[in-house]
Coordinates of C-alpha atoms in Angstrom, one line a residue:
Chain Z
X244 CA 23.8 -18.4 5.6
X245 CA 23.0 -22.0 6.8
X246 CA 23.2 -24.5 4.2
X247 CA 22.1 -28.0 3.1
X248 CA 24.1 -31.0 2.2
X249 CA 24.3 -30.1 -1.5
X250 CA 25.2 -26.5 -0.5
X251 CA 22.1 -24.5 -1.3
X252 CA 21.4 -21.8 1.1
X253 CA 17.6 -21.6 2.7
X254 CA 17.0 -18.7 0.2
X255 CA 17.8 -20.6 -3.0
X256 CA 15.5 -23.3 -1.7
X257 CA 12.6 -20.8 -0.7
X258 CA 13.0 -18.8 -4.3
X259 CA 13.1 -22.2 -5.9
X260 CA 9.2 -23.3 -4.5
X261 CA 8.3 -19.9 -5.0
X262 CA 9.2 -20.1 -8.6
X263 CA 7.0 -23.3 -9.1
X264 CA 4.2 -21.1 -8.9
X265 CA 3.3 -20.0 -12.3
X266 CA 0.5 -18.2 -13.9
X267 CA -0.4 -21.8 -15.5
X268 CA -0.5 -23.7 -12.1
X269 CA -1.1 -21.6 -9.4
X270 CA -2.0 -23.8 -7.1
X271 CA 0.2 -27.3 -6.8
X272 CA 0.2 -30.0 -4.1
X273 CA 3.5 -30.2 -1.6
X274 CA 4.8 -33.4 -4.1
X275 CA 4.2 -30.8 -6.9
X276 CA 6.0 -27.8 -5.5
X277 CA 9.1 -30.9 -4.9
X278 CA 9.3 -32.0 -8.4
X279 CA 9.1 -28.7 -9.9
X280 CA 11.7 -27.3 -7.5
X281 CA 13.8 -30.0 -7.4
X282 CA 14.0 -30.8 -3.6
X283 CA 13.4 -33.6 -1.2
X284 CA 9.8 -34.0 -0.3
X285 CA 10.6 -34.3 2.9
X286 CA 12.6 -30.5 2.5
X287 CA 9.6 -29.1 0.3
X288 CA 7.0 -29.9 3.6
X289 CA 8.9 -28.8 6.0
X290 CA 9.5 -25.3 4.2
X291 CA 6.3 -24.7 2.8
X292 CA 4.6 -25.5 6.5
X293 CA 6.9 -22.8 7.9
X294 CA 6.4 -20.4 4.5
X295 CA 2.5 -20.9 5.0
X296 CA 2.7 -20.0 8.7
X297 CA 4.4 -16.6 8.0
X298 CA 1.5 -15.9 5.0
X299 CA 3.9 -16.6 2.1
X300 CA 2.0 -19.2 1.4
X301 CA -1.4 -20.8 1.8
X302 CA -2.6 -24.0 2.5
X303 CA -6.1 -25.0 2.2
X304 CA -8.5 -27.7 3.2
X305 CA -8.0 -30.1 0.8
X306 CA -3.7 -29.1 1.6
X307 CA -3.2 -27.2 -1.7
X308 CA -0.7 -24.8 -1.7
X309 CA -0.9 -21.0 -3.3
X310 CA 1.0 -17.6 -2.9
X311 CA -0.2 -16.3 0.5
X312 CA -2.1 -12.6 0.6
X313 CA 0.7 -11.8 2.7
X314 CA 3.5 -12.8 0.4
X315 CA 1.8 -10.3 -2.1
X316 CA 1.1 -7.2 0.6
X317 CA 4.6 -7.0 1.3
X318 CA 5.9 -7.1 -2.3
X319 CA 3.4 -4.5 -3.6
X320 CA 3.6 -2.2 -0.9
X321 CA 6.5 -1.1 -1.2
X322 CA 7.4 -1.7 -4.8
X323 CA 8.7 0.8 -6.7
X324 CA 6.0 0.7 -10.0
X325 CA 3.3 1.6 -7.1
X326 CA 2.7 4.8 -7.9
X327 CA 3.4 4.3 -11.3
X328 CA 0.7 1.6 -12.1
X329 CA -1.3 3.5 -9.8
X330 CA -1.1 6.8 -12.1
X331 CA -0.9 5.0 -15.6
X332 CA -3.9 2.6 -15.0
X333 CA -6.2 5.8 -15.4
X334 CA -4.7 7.2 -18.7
X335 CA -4.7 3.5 -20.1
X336 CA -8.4 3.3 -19.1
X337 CA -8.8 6.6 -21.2
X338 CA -6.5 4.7 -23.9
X339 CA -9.4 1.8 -23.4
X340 CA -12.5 3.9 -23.9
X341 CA -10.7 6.0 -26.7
X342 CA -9.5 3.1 -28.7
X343 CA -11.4 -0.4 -27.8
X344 CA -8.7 -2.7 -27.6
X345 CA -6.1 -3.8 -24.8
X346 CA -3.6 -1.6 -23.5
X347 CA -0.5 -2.3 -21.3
X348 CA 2.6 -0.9 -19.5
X349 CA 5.8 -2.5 -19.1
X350 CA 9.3 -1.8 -17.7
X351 CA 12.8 -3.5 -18.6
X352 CA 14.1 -6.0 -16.5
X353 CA 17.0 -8.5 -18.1
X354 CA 16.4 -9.1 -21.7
X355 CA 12.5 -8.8 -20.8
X356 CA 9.4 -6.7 -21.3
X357 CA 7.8 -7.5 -17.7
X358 CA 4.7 -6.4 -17.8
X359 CA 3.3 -4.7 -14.8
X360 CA -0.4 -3.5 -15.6
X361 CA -2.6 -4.6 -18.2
X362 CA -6.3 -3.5 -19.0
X363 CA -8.1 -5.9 -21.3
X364 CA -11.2 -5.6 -23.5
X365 CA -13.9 -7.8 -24.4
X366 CA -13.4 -7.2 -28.1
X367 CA -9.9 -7.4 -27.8
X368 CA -7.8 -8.7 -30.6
X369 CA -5.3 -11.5 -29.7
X370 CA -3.1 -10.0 -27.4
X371 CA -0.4 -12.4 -25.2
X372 CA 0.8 -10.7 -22.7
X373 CA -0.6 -11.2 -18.5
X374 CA 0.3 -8.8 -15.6
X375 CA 3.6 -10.1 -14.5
X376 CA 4.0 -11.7 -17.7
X377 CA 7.2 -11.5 -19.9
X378 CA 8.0 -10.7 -23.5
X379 CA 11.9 -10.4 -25.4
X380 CA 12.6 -6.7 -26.2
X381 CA 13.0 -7.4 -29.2
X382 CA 9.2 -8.8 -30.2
X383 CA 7.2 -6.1 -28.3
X384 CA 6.5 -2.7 -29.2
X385 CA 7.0 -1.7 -25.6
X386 CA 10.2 -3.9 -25.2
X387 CA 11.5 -2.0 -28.4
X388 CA 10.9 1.7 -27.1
X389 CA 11.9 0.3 -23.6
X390 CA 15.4 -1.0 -25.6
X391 CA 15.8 2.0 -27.7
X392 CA 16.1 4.8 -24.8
X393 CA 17.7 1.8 -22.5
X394 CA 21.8 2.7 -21.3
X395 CA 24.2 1.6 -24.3
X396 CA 25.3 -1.4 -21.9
X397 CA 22.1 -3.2 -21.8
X398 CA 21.3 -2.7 -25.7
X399 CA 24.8 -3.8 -26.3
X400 CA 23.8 -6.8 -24.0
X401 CA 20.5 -7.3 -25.5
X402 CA 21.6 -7.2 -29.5
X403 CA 24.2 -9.9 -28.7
X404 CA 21.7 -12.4 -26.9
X405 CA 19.3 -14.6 -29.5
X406 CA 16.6 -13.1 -30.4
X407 CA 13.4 -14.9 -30.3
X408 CA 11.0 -15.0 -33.2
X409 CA 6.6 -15.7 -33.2
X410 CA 6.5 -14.7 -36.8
X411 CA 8.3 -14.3 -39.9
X412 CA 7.3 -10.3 -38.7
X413 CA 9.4 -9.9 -35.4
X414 CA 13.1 -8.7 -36.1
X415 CA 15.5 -11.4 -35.1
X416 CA 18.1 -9.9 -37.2
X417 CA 20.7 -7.7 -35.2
X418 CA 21.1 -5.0 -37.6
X419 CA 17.7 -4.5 -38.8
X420 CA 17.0 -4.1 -35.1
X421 CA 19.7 -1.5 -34.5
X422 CA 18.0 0.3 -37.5
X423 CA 14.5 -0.1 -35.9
X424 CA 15.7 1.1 -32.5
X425 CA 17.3 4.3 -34.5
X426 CA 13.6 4.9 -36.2
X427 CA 11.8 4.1 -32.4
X428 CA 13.8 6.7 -31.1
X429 CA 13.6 9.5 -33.9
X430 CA 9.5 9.5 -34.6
X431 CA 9.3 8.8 -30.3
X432 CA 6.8 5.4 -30.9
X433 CA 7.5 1.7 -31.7
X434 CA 5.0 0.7 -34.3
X435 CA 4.9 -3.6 -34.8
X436 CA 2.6 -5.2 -36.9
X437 CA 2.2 -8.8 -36.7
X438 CA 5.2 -9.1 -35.0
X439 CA 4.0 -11.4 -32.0
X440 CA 0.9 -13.0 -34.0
X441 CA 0.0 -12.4 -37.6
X442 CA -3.7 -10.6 -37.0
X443 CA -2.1 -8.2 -33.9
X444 CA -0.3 -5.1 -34.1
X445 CA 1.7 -3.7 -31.3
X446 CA 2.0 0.3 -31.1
X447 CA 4.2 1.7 -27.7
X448 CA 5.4 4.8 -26.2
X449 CA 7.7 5.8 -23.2
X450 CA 6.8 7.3 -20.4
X451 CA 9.6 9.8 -19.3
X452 CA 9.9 10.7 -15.3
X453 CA 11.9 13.8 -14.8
X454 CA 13.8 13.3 -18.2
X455 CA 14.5 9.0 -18.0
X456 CA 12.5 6.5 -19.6
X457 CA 10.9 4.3 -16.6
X458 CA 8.1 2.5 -18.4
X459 CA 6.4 1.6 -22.0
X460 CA 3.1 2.1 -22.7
X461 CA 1.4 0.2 -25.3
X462 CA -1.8 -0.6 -27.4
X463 CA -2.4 -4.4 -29.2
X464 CA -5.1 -3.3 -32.3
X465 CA -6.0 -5.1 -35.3
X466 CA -3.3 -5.5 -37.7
X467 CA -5.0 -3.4 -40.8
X468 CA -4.9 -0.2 -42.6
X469 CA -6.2 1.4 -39.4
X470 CA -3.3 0.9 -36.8
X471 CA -1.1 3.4 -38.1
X472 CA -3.5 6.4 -37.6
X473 CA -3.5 5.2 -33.7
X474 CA 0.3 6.2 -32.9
X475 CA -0.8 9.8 -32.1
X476 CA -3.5 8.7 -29.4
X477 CA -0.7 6.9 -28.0
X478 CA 2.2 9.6 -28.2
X479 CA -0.5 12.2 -26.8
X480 CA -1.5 10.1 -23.6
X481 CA 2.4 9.0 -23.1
X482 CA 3.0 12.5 -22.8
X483 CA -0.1 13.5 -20.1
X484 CA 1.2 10.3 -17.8
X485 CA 4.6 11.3 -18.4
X486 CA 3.7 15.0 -17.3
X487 CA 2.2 13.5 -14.3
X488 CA 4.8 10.8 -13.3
X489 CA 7.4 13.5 -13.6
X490 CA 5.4 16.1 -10.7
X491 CA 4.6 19.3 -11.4
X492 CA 8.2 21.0 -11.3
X493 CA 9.7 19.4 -14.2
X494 CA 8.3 18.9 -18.3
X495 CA 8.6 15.5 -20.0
X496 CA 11.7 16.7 -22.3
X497 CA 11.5 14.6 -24.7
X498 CA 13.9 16.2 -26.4
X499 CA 14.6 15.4 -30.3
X500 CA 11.8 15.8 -33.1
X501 CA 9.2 13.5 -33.2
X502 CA 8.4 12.5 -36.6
X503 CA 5.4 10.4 -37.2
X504 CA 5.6 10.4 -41.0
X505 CA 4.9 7.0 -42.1
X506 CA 7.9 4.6 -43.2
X507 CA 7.8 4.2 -46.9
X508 CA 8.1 0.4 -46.2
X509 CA 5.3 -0.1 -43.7
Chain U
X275 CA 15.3 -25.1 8.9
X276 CA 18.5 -23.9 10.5
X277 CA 18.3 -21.8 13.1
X278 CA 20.8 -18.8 14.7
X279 CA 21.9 -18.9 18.4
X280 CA 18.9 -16.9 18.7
X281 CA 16.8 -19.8 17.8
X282 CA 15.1 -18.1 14.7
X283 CA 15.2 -19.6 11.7
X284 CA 16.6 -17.6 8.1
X285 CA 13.1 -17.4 6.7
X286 CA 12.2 -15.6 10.0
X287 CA 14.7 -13.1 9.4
X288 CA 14.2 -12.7 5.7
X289 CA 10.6 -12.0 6.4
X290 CA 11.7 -9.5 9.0
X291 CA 13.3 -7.9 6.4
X292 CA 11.1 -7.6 3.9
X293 CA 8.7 -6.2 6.6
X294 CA 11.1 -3.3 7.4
X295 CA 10.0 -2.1 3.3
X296 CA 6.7 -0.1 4.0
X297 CA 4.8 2.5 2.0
X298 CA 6.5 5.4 3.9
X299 CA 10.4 3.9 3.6
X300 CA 10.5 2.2 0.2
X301 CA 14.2 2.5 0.3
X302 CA 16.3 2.0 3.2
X303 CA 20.1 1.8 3.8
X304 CA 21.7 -1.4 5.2
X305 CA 21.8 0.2 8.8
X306 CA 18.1 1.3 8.9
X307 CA 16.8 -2.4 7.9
X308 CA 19.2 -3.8 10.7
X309 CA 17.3 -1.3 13.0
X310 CA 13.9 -1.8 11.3
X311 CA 14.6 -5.5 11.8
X312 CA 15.8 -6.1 14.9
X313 CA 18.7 -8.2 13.0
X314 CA 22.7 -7.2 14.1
X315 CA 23.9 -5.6 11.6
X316 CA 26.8 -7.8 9.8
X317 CA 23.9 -10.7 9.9
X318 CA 21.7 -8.2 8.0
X319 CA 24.5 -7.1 5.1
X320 CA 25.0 -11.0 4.8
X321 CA 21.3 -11.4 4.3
X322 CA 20.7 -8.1 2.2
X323 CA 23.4 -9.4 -0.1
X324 CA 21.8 -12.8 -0.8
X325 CA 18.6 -11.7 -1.4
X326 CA 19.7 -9.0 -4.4
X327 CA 21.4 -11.7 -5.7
X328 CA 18.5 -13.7 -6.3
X329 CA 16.5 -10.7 -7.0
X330 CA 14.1 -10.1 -3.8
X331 CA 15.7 -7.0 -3.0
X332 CA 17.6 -4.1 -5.6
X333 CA 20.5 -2.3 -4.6
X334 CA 21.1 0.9 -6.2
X335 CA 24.8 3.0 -7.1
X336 CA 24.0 4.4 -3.5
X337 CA 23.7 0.9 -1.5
X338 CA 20.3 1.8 -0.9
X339 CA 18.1 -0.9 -1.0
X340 CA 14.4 -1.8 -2.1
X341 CA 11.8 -4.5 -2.8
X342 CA 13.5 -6.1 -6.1
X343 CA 11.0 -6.5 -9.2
X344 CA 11.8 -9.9 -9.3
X345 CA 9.9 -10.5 -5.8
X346 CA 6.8 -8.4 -7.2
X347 CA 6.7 -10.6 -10.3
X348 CA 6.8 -14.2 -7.7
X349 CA 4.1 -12.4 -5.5
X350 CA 1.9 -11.1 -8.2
X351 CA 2.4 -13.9 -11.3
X352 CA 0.4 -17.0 -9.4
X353 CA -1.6 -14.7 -7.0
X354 CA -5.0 -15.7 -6.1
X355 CA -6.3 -11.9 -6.6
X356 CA -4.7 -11.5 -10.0
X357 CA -7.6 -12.3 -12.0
X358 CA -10.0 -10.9 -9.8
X359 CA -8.2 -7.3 -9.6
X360 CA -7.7 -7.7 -13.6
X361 CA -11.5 -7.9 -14.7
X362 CA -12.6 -5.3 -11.1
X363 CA -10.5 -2.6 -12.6
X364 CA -12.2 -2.3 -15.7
X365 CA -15.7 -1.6 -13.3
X366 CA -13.3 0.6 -11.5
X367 CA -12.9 2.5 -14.3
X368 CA -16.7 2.8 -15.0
X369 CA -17.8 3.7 -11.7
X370 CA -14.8 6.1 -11.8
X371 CA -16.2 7.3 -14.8
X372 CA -19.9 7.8 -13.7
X373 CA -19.2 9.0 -10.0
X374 CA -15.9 10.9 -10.7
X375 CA -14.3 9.7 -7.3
X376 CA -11.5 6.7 -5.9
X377 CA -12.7 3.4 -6.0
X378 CA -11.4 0.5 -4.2
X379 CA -11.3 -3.4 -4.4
X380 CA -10.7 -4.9 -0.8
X381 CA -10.6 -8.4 0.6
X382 CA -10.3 -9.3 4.4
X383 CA -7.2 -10.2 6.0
X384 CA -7.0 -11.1 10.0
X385 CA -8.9 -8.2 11.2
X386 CA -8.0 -5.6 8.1
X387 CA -9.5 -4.8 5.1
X388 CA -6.5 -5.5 2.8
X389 CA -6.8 -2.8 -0.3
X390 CA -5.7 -4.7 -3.8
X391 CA -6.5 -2.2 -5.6
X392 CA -7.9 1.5 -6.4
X393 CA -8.3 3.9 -8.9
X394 CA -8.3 7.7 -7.4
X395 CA -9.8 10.8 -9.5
X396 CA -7.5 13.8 -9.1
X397 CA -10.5 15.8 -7.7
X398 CA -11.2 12.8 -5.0
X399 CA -12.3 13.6 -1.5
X400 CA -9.9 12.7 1.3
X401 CA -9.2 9.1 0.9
X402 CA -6.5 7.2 3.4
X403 CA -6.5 3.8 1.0
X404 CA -3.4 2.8 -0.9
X405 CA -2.8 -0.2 -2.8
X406 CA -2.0 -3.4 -0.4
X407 CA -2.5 -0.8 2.8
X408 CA -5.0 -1.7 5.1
X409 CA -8.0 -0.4 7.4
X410 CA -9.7 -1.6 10.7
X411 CA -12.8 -3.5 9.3
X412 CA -15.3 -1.9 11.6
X413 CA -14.0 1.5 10.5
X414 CA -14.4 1.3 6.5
X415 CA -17.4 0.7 4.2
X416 CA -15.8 -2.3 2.3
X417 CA -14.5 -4.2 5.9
X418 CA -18.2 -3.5 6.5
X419 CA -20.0 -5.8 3.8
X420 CA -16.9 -8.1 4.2
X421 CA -17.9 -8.7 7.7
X422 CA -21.5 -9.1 7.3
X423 CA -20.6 -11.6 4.6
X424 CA -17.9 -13.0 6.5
X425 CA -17.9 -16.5 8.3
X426 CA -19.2 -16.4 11.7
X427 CA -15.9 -17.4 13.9
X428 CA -14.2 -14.5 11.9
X429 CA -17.1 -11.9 12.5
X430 CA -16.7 -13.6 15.9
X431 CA -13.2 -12.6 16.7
X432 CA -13.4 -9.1 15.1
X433 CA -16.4 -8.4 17.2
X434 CA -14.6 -8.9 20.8
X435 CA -11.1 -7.4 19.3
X436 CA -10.7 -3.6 20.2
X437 CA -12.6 -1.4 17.8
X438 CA -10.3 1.6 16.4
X439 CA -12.3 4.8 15.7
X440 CA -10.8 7.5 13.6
X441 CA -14.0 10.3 14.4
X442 CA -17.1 10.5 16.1
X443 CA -19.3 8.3 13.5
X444 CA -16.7 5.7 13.3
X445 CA -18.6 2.2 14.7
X446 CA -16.6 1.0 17.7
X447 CA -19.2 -0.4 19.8
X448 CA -19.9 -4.3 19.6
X449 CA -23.4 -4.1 19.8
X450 CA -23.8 -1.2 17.2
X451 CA -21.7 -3.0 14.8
X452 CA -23.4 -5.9 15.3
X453 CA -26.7 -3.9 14.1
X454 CA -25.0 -2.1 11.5
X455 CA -23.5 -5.9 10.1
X456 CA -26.9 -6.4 10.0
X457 CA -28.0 -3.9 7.9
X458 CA -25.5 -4.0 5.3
X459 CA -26.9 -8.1 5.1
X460 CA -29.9 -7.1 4.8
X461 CA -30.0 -4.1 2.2
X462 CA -26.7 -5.5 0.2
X463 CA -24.4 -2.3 0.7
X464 CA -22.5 -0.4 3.7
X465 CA -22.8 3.3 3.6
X466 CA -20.3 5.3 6.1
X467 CA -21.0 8.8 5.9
X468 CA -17.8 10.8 7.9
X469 CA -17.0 7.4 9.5
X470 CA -13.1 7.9 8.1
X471 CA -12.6 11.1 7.8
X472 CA -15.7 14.1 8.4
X473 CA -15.8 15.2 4.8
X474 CA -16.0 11.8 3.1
X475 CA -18.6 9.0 2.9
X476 CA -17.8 5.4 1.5
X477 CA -20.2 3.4 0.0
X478 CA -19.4 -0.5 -0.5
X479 CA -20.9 -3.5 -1.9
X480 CA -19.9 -7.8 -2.0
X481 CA -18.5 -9.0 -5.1
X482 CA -19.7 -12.4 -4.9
X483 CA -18.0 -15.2 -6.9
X484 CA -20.4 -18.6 -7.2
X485 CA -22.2 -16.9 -4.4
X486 CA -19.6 -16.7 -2.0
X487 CA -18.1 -12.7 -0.9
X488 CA -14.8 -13.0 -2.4
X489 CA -14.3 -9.0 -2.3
X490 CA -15.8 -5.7 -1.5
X491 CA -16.1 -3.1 -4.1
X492 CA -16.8 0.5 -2.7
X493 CA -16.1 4.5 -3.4
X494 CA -15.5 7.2 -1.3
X495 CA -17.5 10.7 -2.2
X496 CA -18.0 13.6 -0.6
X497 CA -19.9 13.7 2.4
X498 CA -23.2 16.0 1.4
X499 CA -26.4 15.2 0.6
X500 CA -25.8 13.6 -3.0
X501 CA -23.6 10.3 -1.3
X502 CA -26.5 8.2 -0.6
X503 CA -28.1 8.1 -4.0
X504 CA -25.1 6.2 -5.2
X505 CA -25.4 3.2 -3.8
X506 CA -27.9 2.1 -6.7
X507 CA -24.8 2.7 -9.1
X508 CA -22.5 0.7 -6.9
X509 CA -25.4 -2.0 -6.3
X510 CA -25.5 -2.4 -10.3
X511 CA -21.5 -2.0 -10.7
X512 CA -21.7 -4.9 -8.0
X513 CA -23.3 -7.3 -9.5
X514 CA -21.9 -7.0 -13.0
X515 CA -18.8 -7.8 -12.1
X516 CA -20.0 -10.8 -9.6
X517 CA -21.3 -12.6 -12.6
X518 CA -18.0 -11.8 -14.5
X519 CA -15.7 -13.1 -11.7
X520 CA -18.2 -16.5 -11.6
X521 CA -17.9 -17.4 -15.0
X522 CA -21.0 -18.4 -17.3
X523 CA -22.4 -21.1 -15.5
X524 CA -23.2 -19.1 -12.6
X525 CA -25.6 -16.6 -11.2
X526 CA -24.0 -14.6 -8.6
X527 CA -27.1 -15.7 -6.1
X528 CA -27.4 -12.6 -4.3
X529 CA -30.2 -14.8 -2.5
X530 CA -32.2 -12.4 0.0
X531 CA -33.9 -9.2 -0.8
X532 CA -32.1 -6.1 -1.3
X533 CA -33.9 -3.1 0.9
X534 CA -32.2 -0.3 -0.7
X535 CA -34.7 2.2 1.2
X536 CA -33.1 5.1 3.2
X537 CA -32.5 4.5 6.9
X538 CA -34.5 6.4 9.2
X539 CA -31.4 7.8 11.2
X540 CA -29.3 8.6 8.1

């Protein structure tokens, strides 16, 4: 791999100004793109001309510069969550009409929720997360049922990093999480009130193909005496998509009793 | 940008490789990407290698490789269709709801329609879409109202490019598809009865942001007697989502009259 004077290859410097595009500033002049990746302006133009000419990214008129439609054909069409999103955007647009508020699926990916589909309601409550957006396992409700059916390696991994907290709500504490994760697993749903914001309450399932967790699917509802009751409109429809994910030969097996009594302490 | 003997430069052969990733071969081995690419083969497991590294591609227990999430996440975070796709599937959903067939959000790319997204209903009619495929705009009801809303040097270039047909009522002729761009101007909607596939019709409207045709929104029903009544539902579905997408300041300025009557020949 040809490399520059400071040793970076090509592809460290084409990730890095594709990385200065955020969902905050999506659109940045070539002087941007430099500063925020760190790389001689003269470097930055001379990439991003040759980026833009092969679709990754667009310039227009006024020579701003975006992620080019091409950029984002060939990393959907053959992504792996296809099909996925594809099937669970219909049973979170059932979740939608059945329960009003926003509804989203997420998959595992470091010490990250990322979160791959998202359907939002007008009268949602406050809800933080964006398609292709990020939350720590351990503050989301999909994050925690995506961390407590994850392989011992990456929980390990996960329970030794810091653990980021929004509210004096979201467990930060190793043990308490270990003790959470236990309860996610046993009753089959993560149940979080006010764990990201104080008025918001997170509520997740996993979706099983063929046996193996592959996604979370989750519901942000007011946080009031009202939540609770929701868990078993989620743990039904986690089951349908799962059924469907899985293809026709195989069941969901999820395996251990589910028990949705409610914790004395919630 | 450093180039091999060859004279192409790394971002050429990167983006060869991503290319060789396509709906049908999501996962490929080392040997079939070096084939797929054109690329010899060691240059290909050096490349390969780099790009897992930082994420682009995933390599399995196998050494099978795919698109990595981490280059879905780049494309998709900053895309300009994110928040267009985010609020259209929601109307997706209704028109889903009220019609009971796929619906489909497109936006024109060279001489496709590129598909951003859909939403299918398990008893659809014969639909060849996928998410982030594309169709010939002269063969499908969205490239339709995209090209009659399109600028003139693109309508231009599309018009003297070779037409593919996939049956008998597809429009391949230049001077029929210049009265049929017509038409869907002047009565707001394409309607393509067997012009895909004999059994299905699509139906397709603009979704206009601050008045300029940013998308097309359409469905795809069975081909009978019932398909053309629909347009008035996809007319309304339209338009709601046009003001949506153009903020509150805005009318969407759907400017000339809508002649929504049956044509004669239909």
């Amino acid at each position: 791999m040809a490399r520059s004077a400071s040793g970076e290859s090509v592809l460290e410097r084409v990730v890095r100004i594709i990385e200065a595009f955020e969902p905050a500033t999506p659109v940045l002049t070539v002087s941007e793109i430099s500063r925020s990746a760190a790389l001689p302006l003269a470097t930055t133009a001379r990439l991003v001309k040759e980026m833009a000419e092969h679709g990754l990214l667009h310039r227009d008129e006024e020579r701003r510069v975006r992620i080019g439609t091409r950029m984002w054909e060939l990393a959907e069409r053959a992504s792996p969550m296809q099909r996925l999103r594809e099937t669970a955007v219909q049973y979170m647009g059932d979740l939608q009409a059945a329960i009003g508020h926003s509804t989203q699926l997420g998959v595992l990916d470091g010490n990250d929720v990322l979160f791959v589909e998202r359907l939002s309601a007008p009268e949602s409550v406050t809800n933080v997360t964006q398609i292709a957006g990020r939350l720590p396992v351990n503050a989301s409700s999909v994050g925690l049922v995506l961390l407590a059916n994850a392989p011992s390696e990456v929980a390990r991994r996960v329970l030794r990093s810091p653990l980021r907290g929004y509210t004096a709500n979201t467990i930060t504490d190793e043990w308490r999480l270990r003790r959470e994760l236990a309860e996610v697993r046993q009753r089959g749903f993560a149940f979080c009130p006010g764990h990201i914001h104080p008025d918001a309450t997170g509520i997740a399932v996993p979706v099983h193909r063929n046996g193996k967790v592959v996604a979370g699917l989750g519901v942000v509802v007011p946080n009031d005496d009202q939540a609770w009751a929701l868990h078993r409109t989620l743990l039904v429809t986690g089951m349908a998509l799962s059924r469907e994910v899985s293809g026709p030969a195989s069941g969901t097996d999820l395996g251990t009793l589910i028990d949705t009594r409610r914790p004395v302490e919630a």
